[in-house]
mmCIF file of C-alpha atoms in Angstrom:
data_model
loop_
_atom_site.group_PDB
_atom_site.id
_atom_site.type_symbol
_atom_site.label_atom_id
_atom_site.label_comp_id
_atom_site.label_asym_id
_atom_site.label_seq_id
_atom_site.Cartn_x
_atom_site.Cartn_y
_atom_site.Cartn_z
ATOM 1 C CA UNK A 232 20.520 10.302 21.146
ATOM 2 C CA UNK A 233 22.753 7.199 22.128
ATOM 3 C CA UNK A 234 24.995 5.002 19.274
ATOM 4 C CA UNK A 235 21.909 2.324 20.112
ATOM 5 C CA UNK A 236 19.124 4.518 19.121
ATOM 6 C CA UNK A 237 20.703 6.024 16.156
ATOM 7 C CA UNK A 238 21.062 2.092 14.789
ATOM 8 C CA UNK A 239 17.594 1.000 16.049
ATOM 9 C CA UNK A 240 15.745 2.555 12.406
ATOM 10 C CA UNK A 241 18.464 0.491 10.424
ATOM 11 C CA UNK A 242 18.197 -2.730 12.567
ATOM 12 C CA UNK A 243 14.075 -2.496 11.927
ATOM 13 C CA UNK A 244 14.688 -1.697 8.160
ATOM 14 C CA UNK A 245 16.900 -4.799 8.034
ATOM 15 C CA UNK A 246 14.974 -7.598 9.780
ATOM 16 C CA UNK A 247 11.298 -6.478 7.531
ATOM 17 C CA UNK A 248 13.847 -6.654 4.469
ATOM 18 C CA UNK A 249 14.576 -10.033 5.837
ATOM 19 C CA UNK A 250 11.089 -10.581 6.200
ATOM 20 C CA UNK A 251 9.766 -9.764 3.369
ATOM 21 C CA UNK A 252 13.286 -11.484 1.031
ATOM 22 C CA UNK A 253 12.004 -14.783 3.138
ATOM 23 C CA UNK A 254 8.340 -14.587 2.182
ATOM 24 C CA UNK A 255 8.833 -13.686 -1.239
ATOM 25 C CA UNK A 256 11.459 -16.900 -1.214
ATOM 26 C CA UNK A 257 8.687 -19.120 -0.187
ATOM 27 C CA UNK A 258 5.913 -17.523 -1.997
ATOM 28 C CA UNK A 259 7.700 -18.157 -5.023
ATOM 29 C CA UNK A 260 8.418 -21.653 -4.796
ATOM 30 C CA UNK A 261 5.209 -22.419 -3.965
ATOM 31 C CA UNK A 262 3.761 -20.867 -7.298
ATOM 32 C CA UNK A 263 6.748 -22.652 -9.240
ATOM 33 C CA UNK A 264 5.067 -25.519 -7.535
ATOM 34 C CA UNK A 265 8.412 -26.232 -6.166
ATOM 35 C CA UNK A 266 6.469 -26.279 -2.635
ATOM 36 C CA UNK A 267 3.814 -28.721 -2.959
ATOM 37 C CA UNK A 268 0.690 -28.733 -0.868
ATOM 38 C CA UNK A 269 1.233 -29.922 2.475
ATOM 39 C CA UNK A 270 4.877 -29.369 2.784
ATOM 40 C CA UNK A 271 5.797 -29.247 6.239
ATOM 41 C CA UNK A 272 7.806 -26.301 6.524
ATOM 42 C CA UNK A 273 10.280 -26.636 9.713
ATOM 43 C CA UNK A 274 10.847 -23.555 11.810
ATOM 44 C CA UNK A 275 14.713 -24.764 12.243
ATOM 45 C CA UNK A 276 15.494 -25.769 9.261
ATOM 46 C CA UNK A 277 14.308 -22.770 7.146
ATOM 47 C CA UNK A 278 16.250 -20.851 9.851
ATOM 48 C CA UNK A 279 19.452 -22.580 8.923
ATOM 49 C CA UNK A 280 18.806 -22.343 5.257
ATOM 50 C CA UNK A 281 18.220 -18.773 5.408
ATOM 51 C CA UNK A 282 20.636 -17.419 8.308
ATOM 52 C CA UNK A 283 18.383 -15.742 10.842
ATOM 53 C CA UNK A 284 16.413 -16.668 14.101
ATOM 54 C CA UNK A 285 13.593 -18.894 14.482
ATOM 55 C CA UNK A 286 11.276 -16.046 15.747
ATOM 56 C CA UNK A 287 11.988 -14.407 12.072
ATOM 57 C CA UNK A 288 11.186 -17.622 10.157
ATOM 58 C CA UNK A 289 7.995 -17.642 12.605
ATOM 59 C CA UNK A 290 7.151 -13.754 11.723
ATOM 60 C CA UNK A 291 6.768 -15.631 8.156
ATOM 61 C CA UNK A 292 5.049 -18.005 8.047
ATOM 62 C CA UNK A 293 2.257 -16.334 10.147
ATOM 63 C CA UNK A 294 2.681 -14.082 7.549
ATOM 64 C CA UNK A 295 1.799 -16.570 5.056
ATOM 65 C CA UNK A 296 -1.145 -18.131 7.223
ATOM 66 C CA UNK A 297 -3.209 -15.136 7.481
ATOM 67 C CA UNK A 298 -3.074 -15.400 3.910
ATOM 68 C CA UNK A 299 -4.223 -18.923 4.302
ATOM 69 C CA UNK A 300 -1.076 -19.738 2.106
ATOM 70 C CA UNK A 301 0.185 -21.621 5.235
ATOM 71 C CA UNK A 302 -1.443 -24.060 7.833
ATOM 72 C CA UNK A 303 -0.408 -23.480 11.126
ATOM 73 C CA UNK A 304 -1.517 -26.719 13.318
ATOM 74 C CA UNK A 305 -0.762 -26.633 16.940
ATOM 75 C CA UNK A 306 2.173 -29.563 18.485
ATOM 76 C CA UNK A 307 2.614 -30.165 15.081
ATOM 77 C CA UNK A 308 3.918 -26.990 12.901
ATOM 78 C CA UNK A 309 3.330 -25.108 9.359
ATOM 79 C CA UNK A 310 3.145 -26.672 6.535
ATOM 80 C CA UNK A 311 1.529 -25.251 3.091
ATOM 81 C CA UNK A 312 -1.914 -25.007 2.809
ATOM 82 C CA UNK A 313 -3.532 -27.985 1.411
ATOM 83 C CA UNK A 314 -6.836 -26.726 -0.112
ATOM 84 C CA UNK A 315 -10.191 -28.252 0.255
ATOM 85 C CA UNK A 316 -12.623 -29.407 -2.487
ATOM 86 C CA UNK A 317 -14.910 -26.647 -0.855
ATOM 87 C CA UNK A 318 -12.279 -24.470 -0.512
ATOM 88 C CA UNK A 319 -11.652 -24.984 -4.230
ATOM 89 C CA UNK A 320 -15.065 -23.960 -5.085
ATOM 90 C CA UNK A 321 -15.377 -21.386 -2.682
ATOM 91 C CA UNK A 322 -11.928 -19.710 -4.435
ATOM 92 C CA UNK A 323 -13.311 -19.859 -7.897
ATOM 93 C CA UNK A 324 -16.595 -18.100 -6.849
ATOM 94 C CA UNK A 325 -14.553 -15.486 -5.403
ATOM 95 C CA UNK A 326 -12.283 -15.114 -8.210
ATOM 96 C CA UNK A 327 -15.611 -15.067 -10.125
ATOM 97 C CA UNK A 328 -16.770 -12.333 -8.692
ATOM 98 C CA UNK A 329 -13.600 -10.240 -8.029
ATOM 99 C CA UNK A 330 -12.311 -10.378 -11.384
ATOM 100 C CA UNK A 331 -14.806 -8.725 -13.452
ATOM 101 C CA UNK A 332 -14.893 -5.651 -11.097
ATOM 102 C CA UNK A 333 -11.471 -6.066 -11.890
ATOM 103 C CA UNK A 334 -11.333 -5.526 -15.275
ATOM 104 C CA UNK A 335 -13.774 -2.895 -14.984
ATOM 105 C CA UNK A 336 -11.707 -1.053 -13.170
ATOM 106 C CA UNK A 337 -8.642 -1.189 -15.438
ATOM 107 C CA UNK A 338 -10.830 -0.294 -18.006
ATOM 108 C CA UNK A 339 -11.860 2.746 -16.349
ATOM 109 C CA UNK A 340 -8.608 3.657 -15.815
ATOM 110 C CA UNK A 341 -6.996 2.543 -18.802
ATOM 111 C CA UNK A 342 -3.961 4.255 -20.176
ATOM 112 C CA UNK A 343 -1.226 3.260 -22.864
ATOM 113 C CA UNK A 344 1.089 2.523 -20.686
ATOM 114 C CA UNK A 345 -0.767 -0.179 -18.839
ATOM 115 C CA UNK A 346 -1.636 -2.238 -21.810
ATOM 116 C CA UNK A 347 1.963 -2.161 -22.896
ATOM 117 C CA UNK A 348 2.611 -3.685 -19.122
ATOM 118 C CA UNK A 349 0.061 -6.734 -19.773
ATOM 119 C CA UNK A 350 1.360 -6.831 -23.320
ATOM 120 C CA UNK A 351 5.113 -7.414 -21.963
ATOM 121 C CA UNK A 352 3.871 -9.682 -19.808
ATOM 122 C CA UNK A 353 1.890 -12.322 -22.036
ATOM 123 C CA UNK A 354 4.942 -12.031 -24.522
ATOM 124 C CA UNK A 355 6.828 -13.152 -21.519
ATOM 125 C CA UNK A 356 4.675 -16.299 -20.795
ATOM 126 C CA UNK A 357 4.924 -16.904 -24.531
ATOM 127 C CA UNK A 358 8.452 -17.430 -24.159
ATOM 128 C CA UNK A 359 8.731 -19.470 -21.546
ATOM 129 C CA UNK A 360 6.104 -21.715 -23.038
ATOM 130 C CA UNK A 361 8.655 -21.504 -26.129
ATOM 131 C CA UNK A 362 11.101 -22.309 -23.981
ATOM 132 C CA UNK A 363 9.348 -25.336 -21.915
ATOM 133 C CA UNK A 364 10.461 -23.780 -18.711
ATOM 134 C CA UNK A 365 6.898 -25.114 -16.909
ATOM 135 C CA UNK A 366 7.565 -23.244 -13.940
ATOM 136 C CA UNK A 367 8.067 -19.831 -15.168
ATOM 137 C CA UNK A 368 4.994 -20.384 -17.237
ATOM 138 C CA UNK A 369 3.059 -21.522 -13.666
ATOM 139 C CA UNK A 370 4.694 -18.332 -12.185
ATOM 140 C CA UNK A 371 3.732 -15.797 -14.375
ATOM 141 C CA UNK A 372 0.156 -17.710 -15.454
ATOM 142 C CA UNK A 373 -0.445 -16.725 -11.763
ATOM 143 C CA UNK A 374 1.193 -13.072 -11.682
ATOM 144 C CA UNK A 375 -0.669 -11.818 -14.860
ATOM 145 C CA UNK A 376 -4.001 -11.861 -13.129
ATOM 146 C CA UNK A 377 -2.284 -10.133 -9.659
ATOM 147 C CA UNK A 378 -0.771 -7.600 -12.432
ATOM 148 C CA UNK A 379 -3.980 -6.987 -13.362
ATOM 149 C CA UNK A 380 -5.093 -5.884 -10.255
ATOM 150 C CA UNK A 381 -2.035 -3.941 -9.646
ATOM 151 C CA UNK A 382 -2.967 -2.249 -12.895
ATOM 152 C CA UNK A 383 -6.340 -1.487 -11.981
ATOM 153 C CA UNK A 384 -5.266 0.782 -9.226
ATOM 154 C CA UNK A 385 -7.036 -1.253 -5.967
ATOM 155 C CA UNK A 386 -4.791 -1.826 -3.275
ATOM 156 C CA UNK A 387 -7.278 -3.718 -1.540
ATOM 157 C CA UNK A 388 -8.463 -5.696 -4.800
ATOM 158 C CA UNK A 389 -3.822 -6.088 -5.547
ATOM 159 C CA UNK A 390 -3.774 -8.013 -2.447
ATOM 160 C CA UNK A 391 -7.001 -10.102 -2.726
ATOM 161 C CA UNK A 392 -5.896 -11.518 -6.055
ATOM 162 C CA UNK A 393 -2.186 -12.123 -4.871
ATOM 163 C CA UNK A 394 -3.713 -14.412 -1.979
ATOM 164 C CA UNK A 395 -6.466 -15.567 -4.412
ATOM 165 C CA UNK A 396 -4.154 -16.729 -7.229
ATOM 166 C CA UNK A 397 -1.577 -17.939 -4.916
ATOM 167 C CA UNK A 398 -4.465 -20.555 -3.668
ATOM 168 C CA UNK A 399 -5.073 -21.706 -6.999
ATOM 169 C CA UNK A 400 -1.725 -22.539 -7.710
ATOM 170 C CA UNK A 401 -2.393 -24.690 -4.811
ATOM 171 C CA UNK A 402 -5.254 -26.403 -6.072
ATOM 172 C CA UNK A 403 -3.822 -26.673 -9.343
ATOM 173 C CA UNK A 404 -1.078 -28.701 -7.703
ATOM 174 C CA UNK A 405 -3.037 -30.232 -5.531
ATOM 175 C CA UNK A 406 -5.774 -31.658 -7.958
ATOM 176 C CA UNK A 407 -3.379 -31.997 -10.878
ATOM 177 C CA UNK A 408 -4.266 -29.674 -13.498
ATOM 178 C CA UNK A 409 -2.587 -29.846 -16.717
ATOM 179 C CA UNK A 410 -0.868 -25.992 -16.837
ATOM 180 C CA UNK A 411 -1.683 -26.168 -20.828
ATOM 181 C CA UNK A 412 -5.355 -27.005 -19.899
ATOM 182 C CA UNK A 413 -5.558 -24.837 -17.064
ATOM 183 C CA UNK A 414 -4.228 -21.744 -18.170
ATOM 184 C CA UNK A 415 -4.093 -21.984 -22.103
ATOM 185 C CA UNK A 416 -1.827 -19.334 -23.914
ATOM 186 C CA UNK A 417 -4.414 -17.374 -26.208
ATOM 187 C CA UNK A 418 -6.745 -16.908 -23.655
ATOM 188 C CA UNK A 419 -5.157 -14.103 -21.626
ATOM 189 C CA UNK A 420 -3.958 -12.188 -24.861
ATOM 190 C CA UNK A 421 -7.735 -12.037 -25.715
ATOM 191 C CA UNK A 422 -8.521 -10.331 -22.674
ATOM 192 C CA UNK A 423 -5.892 -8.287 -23.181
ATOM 193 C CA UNK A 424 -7.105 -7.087 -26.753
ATOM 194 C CA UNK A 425 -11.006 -6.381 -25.270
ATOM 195 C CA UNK A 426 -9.301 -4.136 -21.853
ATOM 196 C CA UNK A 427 -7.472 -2.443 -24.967
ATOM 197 C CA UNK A 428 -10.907 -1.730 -26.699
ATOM 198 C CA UNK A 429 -12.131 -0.871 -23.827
ATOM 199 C CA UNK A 430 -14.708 -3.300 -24.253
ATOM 200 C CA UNK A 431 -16.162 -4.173 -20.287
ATOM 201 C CA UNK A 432 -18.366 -6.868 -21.632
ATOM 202 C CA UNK A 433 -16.133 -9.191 -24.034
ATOM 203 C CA UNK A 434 -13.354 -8.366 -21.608
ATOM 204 C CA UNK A 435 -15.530 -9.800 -18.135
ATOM 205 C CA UNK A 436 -16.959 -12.491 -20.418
ATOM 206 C CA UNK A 437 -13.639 -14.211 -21.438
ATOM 207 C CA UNK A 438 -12.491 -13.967 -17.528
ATOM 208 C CA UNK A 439 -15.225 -16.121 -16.760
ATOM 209 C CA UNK A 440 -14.614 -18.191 -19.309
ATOM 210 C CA UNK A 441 -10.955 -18.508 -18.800
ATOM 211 C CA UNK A 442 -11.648 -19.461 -14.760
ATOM 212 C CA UNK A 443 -14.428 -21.990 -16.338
ATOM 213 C CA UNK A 444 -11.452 -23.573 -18.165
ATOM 214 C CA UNK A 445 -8.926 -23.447 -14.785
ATOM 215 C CA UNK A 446 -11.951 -25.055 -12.610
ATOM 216 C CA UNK A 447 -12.649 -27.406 -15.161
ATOM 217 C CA UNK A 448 -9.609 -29.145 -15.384
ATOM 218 C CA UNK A 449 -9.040 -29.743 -12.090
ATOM 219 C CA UNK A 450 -9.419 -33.645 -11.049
ATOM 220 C CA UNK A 451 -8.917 -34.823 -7.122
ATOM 221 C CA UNK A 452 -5.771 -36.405 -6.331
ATOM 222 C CA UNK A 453 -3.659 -36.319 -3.673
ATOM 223 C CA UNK A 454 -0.602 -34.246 -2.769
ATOM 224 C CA UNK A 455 2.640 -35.235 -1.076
ATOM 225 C CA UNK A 456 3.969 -33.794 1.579
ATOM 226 C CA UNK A 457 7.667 -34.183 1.662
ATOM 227 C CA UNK A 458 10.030 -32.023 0.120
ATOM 228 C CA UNK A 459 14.125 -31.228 0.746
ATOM 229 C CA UNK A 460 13.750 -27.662 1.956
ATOM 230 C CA UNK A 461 17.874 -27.056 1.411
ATOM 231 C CA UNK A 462 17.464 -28.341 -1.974
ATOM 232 C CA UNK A 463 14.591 -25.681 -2.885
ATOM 233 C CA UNK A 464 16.144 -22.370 -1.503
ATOM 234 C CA UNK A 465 19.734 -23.080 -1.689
ATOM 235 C CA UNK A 466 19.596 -24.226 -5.365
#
């Protein structure tokens, strides 16, 4: 085996650690709402700001537009995904019907361990809403329903919701949504107290309720698409 071949498995293990520090960069500022809708996200300049080749920052955000996350528009570049009325609605129906089986799921699987984990987690939004820090509470408003999933032991259902929640933050954004209308701070500790009763129906019954409240608050207005990249990830 040469010097070139021994390397090649470390070179590989590097550049989708790069990948994957890079996306999770991104996907976090745009669900700190950092990112706004529309953002046009430049090919060179997120290669500058993050020290590797354009073709990496392009492995990226194609990445992040087959998880519609990103819109990819030909002569013109990415920029993040500015979400439809339609698409609103079509999101919330989906969410509608993934989250229940959700639930279900975790409840079927339930152990003590995993309610301490969504336990942890609301005391953690609770303390950045003590706090005021708005965008950890946007963050982790977001991350408690992927946890969920996560919890629930679905792969496929994990990476749904990740994509799902990700493009409500966007239409949160986008159509202005008050986060202490949208996402109030009781709501998912009461979920939390029927999965621990194991208790399918009150459990599937406040979900819907709880999107109800999200879709509900959302009003149209529009989103602006400028942003100083540098300022975002180098801060």
């Amino acid at each position: 085996m040469s010097g070139n071949e021994r390397k090649a498995p470390g070179s590989r293990a590097e550049r989708e650690k790069s990948v994957d520090e890079i996306y999770e960069r991104i996907y976090v500022a745009i669900l700190e709402h950092r990112l706004h809708p529309g953002t046009k996200l430049g090919e060179e300049r997120l290669a500058d700001i993050f020290g590797v080749s354009r073709a990496r920052v392009r492995e990226v955000l194609a990445r992040l537009a087959h998880e519609q996350i990103v819109e990819l528009v030909p002569q013109r570049g990415a920029y993040v995904a500015k979400p439809t009325i339609e698409q609103a609605r079509d999101v919330f129906e989906a969410r509608r019907l993934i989250e229940p089986a959700v639930l279900r799921r975790l409840v079927d699987t339930l152990t003590p361990e995993k309610v301490t984990r969504l336990r942890q987690h609301v005391e953690l939004e609770a303390d950045a809403r003590r706090r005021g820090d708005k965008r950890a509470v946007i963050r982790m408003s977001g991350e408690f329903h992927t946890l969920a999933a996560e919890l629930a032991g679905n792969s496929s259902l994990a990476r749904t919701m990740r994509e799902l929640c990700m493009l409500t933050c966007l239409i949160i954004f986008l159509y202005d949504a008050p986060t202490a209308q949208s996402c109030r701070d009781d709501e998912h500790q009461m979920i939390i107290d029927a999965v621990a009763k194991r208790d399918r129906g009150r459990a599937e019954k406040l979900m819907l309720e709880h999107l109800d409240h999200i879709e509900s608050s959302l009003s149209l207005d529009d989103g602006n698409g400028e942003a100083d990249l540098e300022a975002i990830f180098r801060a």
